[in-house]
Tab-separated table of C-alpha atoms and ligand atoms in Angstrom:
chain	number	residue	atom	x	y	z
A	183	MET	CA	-28.028	25.570	18.091
A	184	SER	CA	-24.845	27.659	18.040
A	185	PRO	CA	-23.025	27.774	14.715
A	186	ALA	CA	-20.057	25.410	14.336
A	187	ARG	CA	-16.610	26.944	13.854
A	188	ASN	CA	-15.650	25.801	10.397
A	189	GLU	CA	-12.077	26.086	9.163
A	190	VAL	CA	-11.778	29.557	7.621
A	191	THR	CA	-10.050	30.017	4.277
A	192	PRO	CA	-7.940	33.102	3.456
A	193	GLU	CA	-10.880	34.470	1.444
A	194	GLY	CA	-12.990	34.368	4.609
A	195	THR	CA	-15.326	31.598	3.422
A	196	SER	CA	-15.691	28.483	5.546
A	197	ALA	CA	-14.047	25.373	4.125
A	198	PRO	CA	-15.853	22.140	4.882
A	199	ILE	CA	-14.315	19.883	7.521
A	200	ASP	CA	-13.105	16.594	6.039
A	201	LEU	CA	-14.178	13.917	8.494
A	202	HIS	CA	-11.332	11.684	7.291
A	203	THR	CA	-8.707	14.132	8.475
A	204	VAL	CA	-10.346	15.765	11.498
A	205	THR	CA	-8.849	14.827	14.881
A	206	HIS	CA	-10.936	13.197	17.599
A	207	GLY	CA	-10.472	16.340	19.722
A	208	ARG	CA	-11.770	18.619	16.964
A	209	LEU	CA	-14.739	16.344	16.371
A	210	LEU	CA	-15.623	16.459	20.082
A	211	GLU	CA	-15.399	20.243	19.882
A	212	LEU	CA	-17.674	20.257	16.849
A	213	MET	CA	-20.255	18.099	18.632
A	214	SER	CA	-20.237	20.445	21.587
A	215	GLU	CA	-20.605	23.470	19.271
A	216	LEU	CA	-23.593	21.727	17.726
A	217	GLY	CA	-25.079	21.095	21.191
A	218	GLN	CA	-24.577	17.317	20.888
A	219	PRO	CA	-23.438	14.871	23.572
A	220	SER	CA	-19.822	13.694	23.183
A	221	PHE	CA	-20.753	10.079	22.365
A	222	ARG	CA	-21.946	11.357	18.982
A	223	ALA	CA	-18.274	11.880	17.991
A	224	LYS	CA	-17.642	8.151	18.423
A	225	GLN	CA	-20.760	7.332	16.406
A	226	VAL	CA	-19.655	9.627	13.579
A	227	GLU	CA	-16.180	8.058	13.599
A	228	GLU	CA	-17.683	4.601	13.379
A	229	TRP	CA	-19.622	5.622	10.264
A	230	VAL	CA	-16.558	7.229	8.717
A	231	TRP	CA	-13.982	4.526	9.483
A	232	SER	CA	-15.563	1.099	10.124
A	233	LYS	CA	-18.658	1.519	7.992
A	234	ASN	CA	-17.090	3.657	5.270
A	235	ALA	CA	-20.270	5.719	4.876
A	236	GLN	CA	-20.521	7.494	1.538
A	237	SER	CA	-23.258	9.914	2.622
A	238	PHE	CA	-24.564	11.497	5.797
A	239	ASP	CA	-28.011	9.976	5.148
A	240	GLU	CA	-26.569	6.538	5.880
A	241	MET	CA	-25.764	7.587	9.459
A	242	THR	CA	-29.131	6.412	10.697
A	243	ASN	CA	-28.353	6.383	14.436
A	244	LEU	CA	-27.719	10.161	14.324
A	245	PRO	CA	-30.671	12.561	14.647
A	246	LYS	CA	-31.806	13.872	11.268
A	247	ALA	CA	-30.991	17.467	12.303
A	248	LEU	CA	-27.395	16.502	13.104
A	249	ARG	CA	-27.027	14.661	9.809
A	250	ASP	CA	-28.198	17.809	8.008
A	251	GLU	CA	-25.771	19.994	10.007
A	252	LEU	CA	-22.907	17.631	9.200
A	253	ALA	CA	-23.846	17.528	5.521
A	254	ALA	CA	-23.753	21.342	5.457
A	255	ARG	CA	-20.422	21.690	7.247
A	256	CYS	CA	-18.412	18.558	6.560
A	257	THR	CA	-17.279	16.305	3.734
A	258	LEU	CA	-16.545	12.608	3.662
A	259	GLY	CA	-13.518	12.911	1.358
A	260	GLY	CA	-14.514	10.141	-0.915
A	261	VAL	CA	-13.016	8.301	-3.834
A	262	GLU	CA	-14.605	7.892	-7.204
A	263	GLU	CA	-14.053	4.756	-9.239
A	264	VAL	CA	-13.098	5.812	-12.747
A	265	ALA	CA	-12.114	2.458	-14.269
A	266	ARG	CA	-11.939	-1.198	-13.361
A	267	GLN	CA	-10.730	-4.423	-14.858
A	268	VAL	CA	-11.838	-7.863	-13.750
A	269	SER	CA	-9.501	-10.837	-14.120
A	270	VAL	CA	-10.500	-14.401	-14.962
A	271	ASP	CA	-9.011	-15.338	-11.559
A	272	GLY	CA	-11.523	-13.057	-9.806
A	273	SER	CA	-9.110	-10.187	-9.058
A	274	ARG	CA	-10.462	-6.719	-9.585
A	275	LYS	CA	-8.237	-3.782	-10.349
A	276	TYR	CA	-9.586	-0.284	-9.769
A	277	LEU	CA	-8.519	3.172	-10.794
A	278	LEU	CA	-9.751	5.491	-8.029
A	279	ARG	CA	-9.869	9.281	-8.198
A	280	PHE	CA	-9.663	11.631	-5.230
A	281	PRO	CA	-11.544	14.928	-5.070
A	282	ASP	CA	-8.535	16.901	-6.407
A	283	GLY	CA	-8.521	14.794	-9.583
A	284	VAL	CA	-5.443	12.722	-8.685
A	285	SER	CA	-5.925	9.001	-9.267
A	286	VAL	CA	-4.288	5.783	-8.062
A	287	GLU	CA	-4.732	2.075	-8.505
A	288	CYS	CA	-5.596	-0.684	-6.118
A	289	VAL	CA	-6.401	-4.360	-6.539
A	290	GLY	CA	-8.674	-6.812	-4.683
A	291	MET	CA	-7.583	-10.453	-4.850
A	292	PRO	CA	-10.037	-13.047	-3.513
A	293	SER	CA	-8.986	-16.622	-2.871
A	294	ARG	CA	-10.423	-19.429	-0.766
A	295	GLY	CA	-12.403	-17.266	1.640
A	296	ARG	CA	-9.707	-14.613	1.883
A	297	LEU	CA	-9.574	-11.164	0.397
A	298	ALA	CA	-6.193	-9.507	-0.084
A	299	VAL	CA	-5.918	-5.877	-1.118
A	300	CYS	CA	-2.964	-4.204	-2.805
A	301	ALA	CA	-3.065	-0.440	-2.236
A	302	SER	CA	-1.028	2.583	-3.323
A	303	THR	CA	0.760	5.025	-1.018
A	304	GLN	CA	1.604	7.703	-3.582
A	305	ALA	CA	0.260	8.836	-6.947
A	306	GLY	CA	3.279	7.982	-9.071
A	307	CYS	CA	6.739	7.489	-7.588
A	308	ALA	CA	9.993	9.425	-7.590
A	309	MET	CA	12.320	6.426	-7.254
A	310	GLY	CA	12.591	5.743	-10.982
A	311	CYS	CA	13.070	1.946	-11.030
A	312	ALA	CA	13.872	1.017	-14.614
A	313	PHE	CA	11.392	-1.894	-14.867
A	314	CYS	CA	8.417	-0.159	-13.206
A	315	ALA	CA	5.612	1.627	-15.029
A	316	THR	CA	4.916	3.824	-11.987
A	317	GLY	CA	8.563	4.850	-11.787
A	318	ALA	CA	8.569	5.955	-15.421
A	319	ALA	CA	5.837	8.519	-14.789
A	320	GLY	CA	7.465	10.243	-11.766
A	321	LEU	CA	5.719	11.444	-8.623
A	322	THR	CA	2.449	13.380	-8.732
A	323	ARG	CA	1.919	13.569	-4.955
A	324	SER	CA	1.925	11.531	-1.780
A	325	LEU	CA	-1.394	10.243	-0.458
A	326	THR	CA	-2.813	11.011	2.968
A	327	ALA	CA	-3.390	8.251	5.509
A	328	ALA	CA	-7.118	8.501	4.797
A	329	GLU	CA	-6.586	8.128	1.042
A	330	ILE	CA	-4.542	4.954	1.565
A	331	TYR	CA	-7.199	3.615	3.947
A	332	GLU	CA	-10.098	4.513	1.656
A	333	GLN	CA	-8.731	2.336	-1.161
A	334	VAL	CA	-8.954	-0.714	1.090
A	335	MET	CA	-12.490	0.160	2.161
A	336	HIS	CA	-13.539	0.690	-1.452
A	337	VAL	CA	-12.417	-2.843	-2.282
A	338	ARG	CA	-14.069	-4.241	0.855
A	339	ASP	CA	-17.383	-2.666	-0.050
A	340	ASP	CA	-17.146	-3.715	-3.688
A	341	PHE	CA	-16.562	-7.370	-2.739
A	342	ASN	CA	-18.919	-6.970	0.233
A	343	ASP	CA	-16.484	-9.083	2.197
A	344	ARG	CA	-13.985	-8.741	5.038
A	345	VAL	CA	-10.462	-7.811	3.969
A	346	THR	CA	-8.032	-10.346	5.438
A	347	SER	CA	-4.720	-8.781	4.381
A	348	VAL	CA	-3.302	-5.633	2.819
A	349	VAL	CA	-0.039	-5.139	0.949
A	350	LEU	CA	1.179	-1.623	0.226
A	351	MET	CA	2.588	-2.670	-3.136
A	352	GLY	CA	0.576	-0.517	-5.478
A	353	GLN	CA	1.958	2.746	-6.750
A	354	GLY	CA	4.509	4.709	-4.775
A	355	GLU	CA	7.216	4.204	-2.213
A	356	PRO	CA	5.625	3.897	1.257
A	357	PHE	CA	8.822	4.942	3.039
A	358	MET	CA	8.960	8.213	1.093
A	359	ASN	CA	5.541	8.877	2.680
A	360	TYR	CA	6.248	7.369	6.077
A	361	ASP	CA	3.838	9.183	8.402
A	362	ALA	CA	0.778	8.758	6.184
A	363	THR	CA	1.673	5.108	5.579
A	364	LEU	CA	1.971	4.434	9.289
A	365	GLY	CA	-1.244	6.330	9.996
A	366	ALA	CA	-3.059	4.187	7.424
A	367	LEU	CA	-1.564	0.962	8.816
A	368	ARG	CA	-2.684	1.897	12.323
A	369	ARG	CA	-6.213	2.696	11.154
A	370	LEU	CA	-6.345	-0.571	9.166
A	371	ASN	CA	-5.164	-2.417	12.266
A	372	SER	CA	-7.446	-0.659	14.750
A	373	PRO	CA	-10.626	-2.364	15.948
A	374	ASP	CA	-12.239	1.046	15.348
A	375	GLY	CA	-11.039	0.898	11.731
A	376	ALA	CA	-10.735	-2.175	9.530
A	377	GLY	CA	-9.556	-4.491	12.351
A	378	ILE	CA	-6.924	-6.319	10.268
A	379	GLY	CA	-4.140	-8.048	12.253
A	380	ALA	CA	-0.780	-6.220	12.114
A	381	ARG	CA	1.048	-9.257	10.715
A	382	ARG	CA	-1.379	-9.258	7.805
A	383	LEU	CA	-0.455	-5.683	6.913
A	384	THR	CA	2.647	-5.562	4.719
A	385	VAL	CA	4.747	-2.619	3.605
A	386	SER	CA	6.966	-3.050	0.571
A	387	THR	CA	9.949	-0.723	0.249
A	388	CYS	CA	12.635	-0.347	-2.360
A	389	GLY	CA	15.089	-0.124	0.552
A	390	VAL	CA	15.024	3.317	2.182
A	391	ILE	CA	17.307	2.366	5.076
A	392	PRO	CA	16.569	5.128	7.638
A	393	GLN	CA	12.859	4.337	7.421
A	394	ILE	CA	13.469	0.580	7.682
A	395	MET	CA	15.162	1.331	11.009
A	396	ARG	CA	12.281	3.546	12.076
A	397	PHE	CA	9.802	0.834	11.103
A	398	ALA	CA	11.731	-1.717	13.201
A	399	ASN	CA	11.024	0.422	16.247
A	400	GLU	CA	7.250	0.695	15.769
A	401	PRO	CA	5.393	-1.264	18.433
A	402	GLU	CA	3.068	-3.100	16.027
A	403	GLN	CA	4.087	-6.340	14.314
A	404	PHE	CA	3.591	-5.099	10.775
A	405	THR	CA	5.270	-7.135	8.024
A	406	LEU	CA	8.137	-5.828	5.892
A	407	ALA	CA	8.979	-6.691	2.297
A	408	VAL	CA	12.076	-5.294	0.612
A	409	SER	CA	12.376	-5.055	-3.155
A	410	LEU	CA	15.843	-6.447	-3.757
A	411	HIS	CA	15.817	-7.401	-7.454
A	412	SER	CA	19.598	-7.868	-7.469
A	413	ALA	CA	22.314	-8.594	-4.916
A	414	VAL	CA	24.948	-7.189	-7.290
A	415	GLN	CA	25.519	-3.506	-6.594
A	416	ARG	CA	26.076	-2.510	-10.220
A	417	THR	CA	22.933	-4.253	-11.450
A	418	ARG	CA	20.869	-2.905	-8.587
A	419	ASN	CA	22.126	0.637	-9.238
A	420	ALA	CA	21.031	0.341	-12.853
A	421	LEU	CA	17.643	-1.185	-12.032
A	422	MET	CA	16.887	0.955	-8.976
A	423	PRO	CA	18.703	4.308	-9.320
A	424	GLY	CA	16.567	5.919	-6.597
A	425	VAL	CA	18.223	3.819	-3.872
A	426	ARG	CA	21.831	3.970	-5.103
A	427	LYS	CA	22.893	5.766	-1.947
A	428	TYR	CA	21.596	2.918	0.212
A	429	SER	CA	24.191	0.296	-0.657
A	430	LEU	CA	23.604	-3.445	-0.472
A	431	VAL	CA	26.182	-3.707	2.321
A	432	ASN	CA	24.247	-1.196	4.408
A	433	LEU	CA	20.925	-2.764	3.466
A	434	TYR	CA	22.264	-6.112	4.648
A	435	SER	CA	23.211	-4.750	8.055
A	436	ALA	CA	19.992	-2.735	8.372
A	437	LEU	CA	17.967	-5.895	7.789
A	438	GLY	CA	20.114	-7.789	10.283
A	439	GLU	CA	19.302	-5.127	12.836
A	440	TYR	CA	15.632	-5.247	11.828
A	441	VAL	CA	15.548	-8.990	12.522
A	442	ASN	CA	17.374	-8.566	15.857
A	443	LYS	CA	14.914	-5.908	16.958
A	444	THR	CA	11.694	-7.486	15.760
A	445	SER	CA	12.395	-11.226	15.428
A	446	ARG	CA	10.290	-10.978	12.309
A	447	ARG	CA	11.193	-12.421	8.965
A	448	PRO	CA	11.529	-9.919	6.115
A	449	THR	CA	10.613	-10.897	2.573
A	450	TYR	CA	12.771	-10.027	-0.423
A	451	GLU	CA	10.950	-9.304	-3.643
A	452	TYR	CA	12.883	-10.400	-6.704
A	453	ALA	CA	11.372	-9.823	-10.147
A	454	LEU	CA	13.166	-12.115	-12.574
A	455	ILE	CA	14.344	-10.236	-15.654
A	456	GLY	CA	15.772	-12.363	-18.478
A	457	GLY	CA	19.519	-11.874	-18.952
A	458	VAL	CA	19.669	-9.080	-16.374
A	459	ASN	CA	19.274	-10.467	-12.845
A	460	ASP	CA	18.692	-14.154	-13.579
A	461	THR	CA	22.234	-15.130	-14.612
A	462	ASP	CA	24.390	-17.606	-12.691
A	463	SER	CA	26.488	-14.872	-11.122
A	464	GLU	CA	23.354	-12.985	-10.049
A	465	LEU	CA	21.952	-16.181	-8.519
A	466	GLN	CA	25.220	-16.784	-6.663
A	467	ALA	CA	25.189	-13.215	-5.317
A	468	LEU	CA	21.573	-13.653	-4.167
A	469	CYS	CA	22.463	-16.898	-2.379
A	470	ASP	CA	25.413	-15.161	-0.655
A	471	PHE	CA	23.219	-12.217	0.358
A	472	CYS	CA	20.561	-14.460	1.890
A	473	GLU	CA	22.552	-17.351	3.351
A	474	GLY	CA	22.404	-17.442	7.123
A	475	THR	CA	19.642	-14.809	7.360
A	476	LEU	CA	15.977	-15.185	8.231
A	477	ALA	CA	14.854	-13.909	4.841
A	478	HIS	CA	12.183	-15.401	2.640
A	479	VAL	CA	12.464	-14.739	-1.099
A	480	ASN	CA	9.477	-14.043	-3.318
A	481	LEU	CA	10.335	-14.629	-6.947
A	482	ILE	CA	8.040	-12.818	-9.338
A	483	GLN	CA	8.089	-13.076	-13.092
A	484	LEU	CA	8.549	-9.564	-14.397
A	485	ASN	CA	5.304	-8.060	-15.646
A	486	GLU	CA	6.072	-6.731	-19.081
A	487	VAL	CA	5.643	-3.001	-19.363
A	488	GLU	CA	4.783	-1.762	-22.821
A	489	GLY	CA	7.817	-0.365	-24.627
A	490	SER	CA	10.253	-1.652	-21.984
A	491	ARG	CA	13.559	-3.318	-22.870
A	492	PHE	CA	13.087	-5.835	-20.035
A	493	HIS	CA	11.465	-9.241	-20.376
A	494	PRO	CA	10.599	-11.970	-17.862
A	495	SER	CA	12.825	-15.023	-17.408
A	496	THR	CA	11.652	-18.523	-18.135
A	497	GLU	CA	9.740	-20.602	-15.596
A	498	ALA	CA	12.564	-23.139	-15.600
A	499	ARG	CA	14.956	-20.389	-14.519
A	500	ALA	CA	12.658	-19.388	-11.653
A	501	GLU	CA	12.683	-23.033	-10.531
A	502	ASP	CA	16.513	-23.056	-10.665
A	503	PHE	CA	16.464	-20.082	-8.302
A	504	VAL	CA	14.174	-21.901	-5.859
A	505	ARG	CA	16.405	-25.006	-5.882
A	506	ARG	CA	19.681	-23.140	-5.468
A	507	LEU	CA	18.319	-20.934	-2.676
A	508	ALA	CA	16.986	-24.042	-0.893
A	509	ARG	CA	20.526	-25.454	-0.929
A	510	VAL	CA	21.710	-22.532	1.199
A	511	GLY	CA	18.717	-22.907	3.517
A	512	ILE	CA	16.594	-20.115	2.051
A	513	GLU	CA	12.943	-20.667	1.324
A	514	ALA	CA	11.778	-19.088	-1.899
A	515	THR	CA	8.384	-19.065	-3.537
A	516	ILE	CA	7.431	-18.290	-7.088
A	517	ARG	CA	4.585	-15.896	-6.722
A	518	ASN	CA	1.850	-16.046	-9.279
A	519	SER	CA	1.148	-12.690	-10.696
A	520	ARG	CA	-2.518	-12.353	-9.776
A	521	GLY	CA	-4.605	-10.707	-12.421
A	522	ALA	CA	-1.885	-11.012	-15.051
A	523	ASP	CA	-4.573	-10.784	-17.734
A	524	ILE	CA	-5.715	-7.396	-16.420
A	525	ASP	CA	-2.295	-5.722	-16.316
A	526	ALA	CA	-2.004	-5.980	-12.557
A	527	ALA	CA	1.579	-4.660	-12.650
A	528	CYS	CA	1.670	-1.307	-10.990
A	529	GLY	CA	0.963	1.622	-13.251
A	530	GLN	CA	-0.463	-0.294	-16.161
A	531	LEU	CA	-4.199	0.204	-15.678
A	532	LYS	CA	-3.612	3.909	-15.357
A	533	GLN	CA	-1.662	3.990	-18.613
A	534	ARG	CA	-4.439	2.120	-20.358
A	535	ALA	CA	-7.143	4.422	-18.980
A	536	ALA	CA	-5.129	7.410	-20.180
A	537	ARG	CA	-4.974	5.874	-23.660
A	538	ILE	CA	-8.719	5.241	-23.693
A	539	SER	CA	-9.726	8.727	-22.525
B	301	SAH	N1	7.748	1.112	-4.004
B	301	SAH	C1	7.612	-0.085	-3.287
B	301	SAH	C2	6.227	-0.667	-3.336
B	301	SAH	C3	5.479	-0.561	-4.612
B	301	SAH	S1	6.112	-1.499	-5.968
B	301	SAH	C4	8.657	-1.087	-3.741
B	301	SAH	O1	9.300	-0.836	-4.738
B	301	SAH	O2	8.830	-2.085	-3.052
B	301	SAH	C5	5.558	-3.139	-5.529
B	301	SAH	C6	6.421	-4.244	-6.053
B	301	SAH	O3	6.240	-4.390	-7.474
B	301	SAH	C7	7.900	-4.037	-5.827
B	301	SAH	O4	8.511	-5.225	-5.368
B	301	SAH	C8	8.366	-3.666	-7.210
B	301	SAH	O5	9.730	-3.856	-7.356
B	301	SAH	C9	7.504	-4.564	-8.057
B	301	SAH	N2	7.423	-4.211	-9.473
B	301	SAH	C10	7.426	-2.998	-10.055
B	301	SAH	N3	7.332	-3.111	-11.392
B	301	SAH	C11	7.267	-4.419	-11.661
B	301	SAH	C12	7.166	-5.187	-12.864
B	301	SAH	N4	7.117	-4.609	-14.054
B	301	SAH	N5	7.123	-6.538	-12.743
B	301	SAH	C13	7.164	-7.149	-11.541
B	301	SAH	N6	7.260	-6.487	-10.377
B	301	SAH	C14	7.327	-5.144	-10.441
B	302	SF4	FE1	8.628	3.277	-7.055
B	302	SF4	FE2	8.434	0.755	-6.178
B	302	SF4	FE3	8.060	1.365	-8.803
B	302	SF4	FE4	10.494	1.520	-7.738
B	302	SF4	S1	9.240	-0.326	-7.953
B	302	SF4	S2	9.542	3.063	-9.075
B	302	SF4	S3	10.049	2.254	-5.695
B	302	SF4	S4	6.780	2.007	-7.094
């Protein structure tokens, strides 16, 4: 067998090929270098993507010699679970570490035969939202498409069940990591990957307008959620300083264009913060912003972040919001915070793990 051409590092040593990042073309080349028929590339990809193999020994339809060659020359990336919390409602929150030591959170939420996963797109976040634990810590780095995908597969394998939907609402701003996010969505959607329907794959953005427009032009019917949190410019600037330059007026027209292009209904996320964005004038501004649009509003009670000056509103206030929005023809739901007892707000498990270690 001729030796495979590994990627060569500046020091002249061969770096292993990460099968989560290698292209199909390069894998075909590798198979040919190893004297293997081309269909082996497809088999390897199936183990890597659909079956989420953790070792080369699992790849039982490959000849033993090939498995050994692959083990010598390639890696499977791989995430390591460093902490988990299990909620009384069955949700499981994981802290996963990548080979370079960077860690992120993801959550699996089972309910009535479904399994929803919330995954991260970045370790940390640079947007600095005032109410968000992830924002407070800043950005460590963006994740690769494979790292976003692997979180979902980790949850799937842990529950030993099919994942029915994914929301990219963990740590990070997906639209500040657009290409990797889209790559992950496509792999999650692909029948050769996780095979999850595009409409069941949701991206949540704090409102990065140029990328909302780009997303509107993607051919797949992925779902969009926009974190609004206030329809009053001054309040929104204070809560979400990272998107100051994308004004509410421009966000409004961008979403109008998004709806025209896609005929899909965007969701607005609105975390109710007592005395900040739950006042009468804030509610009026929200009604004005939504009236006559296709939007659906998700009202979330703020998850309290330790040491934060913000507190959730009352349940009665959330119900007022639902009623008033209904009067202008806007459907709103009060979303239960799944796993509230396990600090399912983004960033919190990581903070706790850091305190423990
Ligand atoms: N960066 C993206 C996606 C990750 S944040 C975004 O901002 O949309 C996922 C959601 O959690 C967002 O709607 C965000 O505003 C919300 N969020 C952040 N901190 C929160 C908290 N303490 N309580 C409730 N929701 C929070
Ligand atoms: Fe980043 Fe989203 Fe948190 Fe804002 S809410 S800091 S955009 S993760």
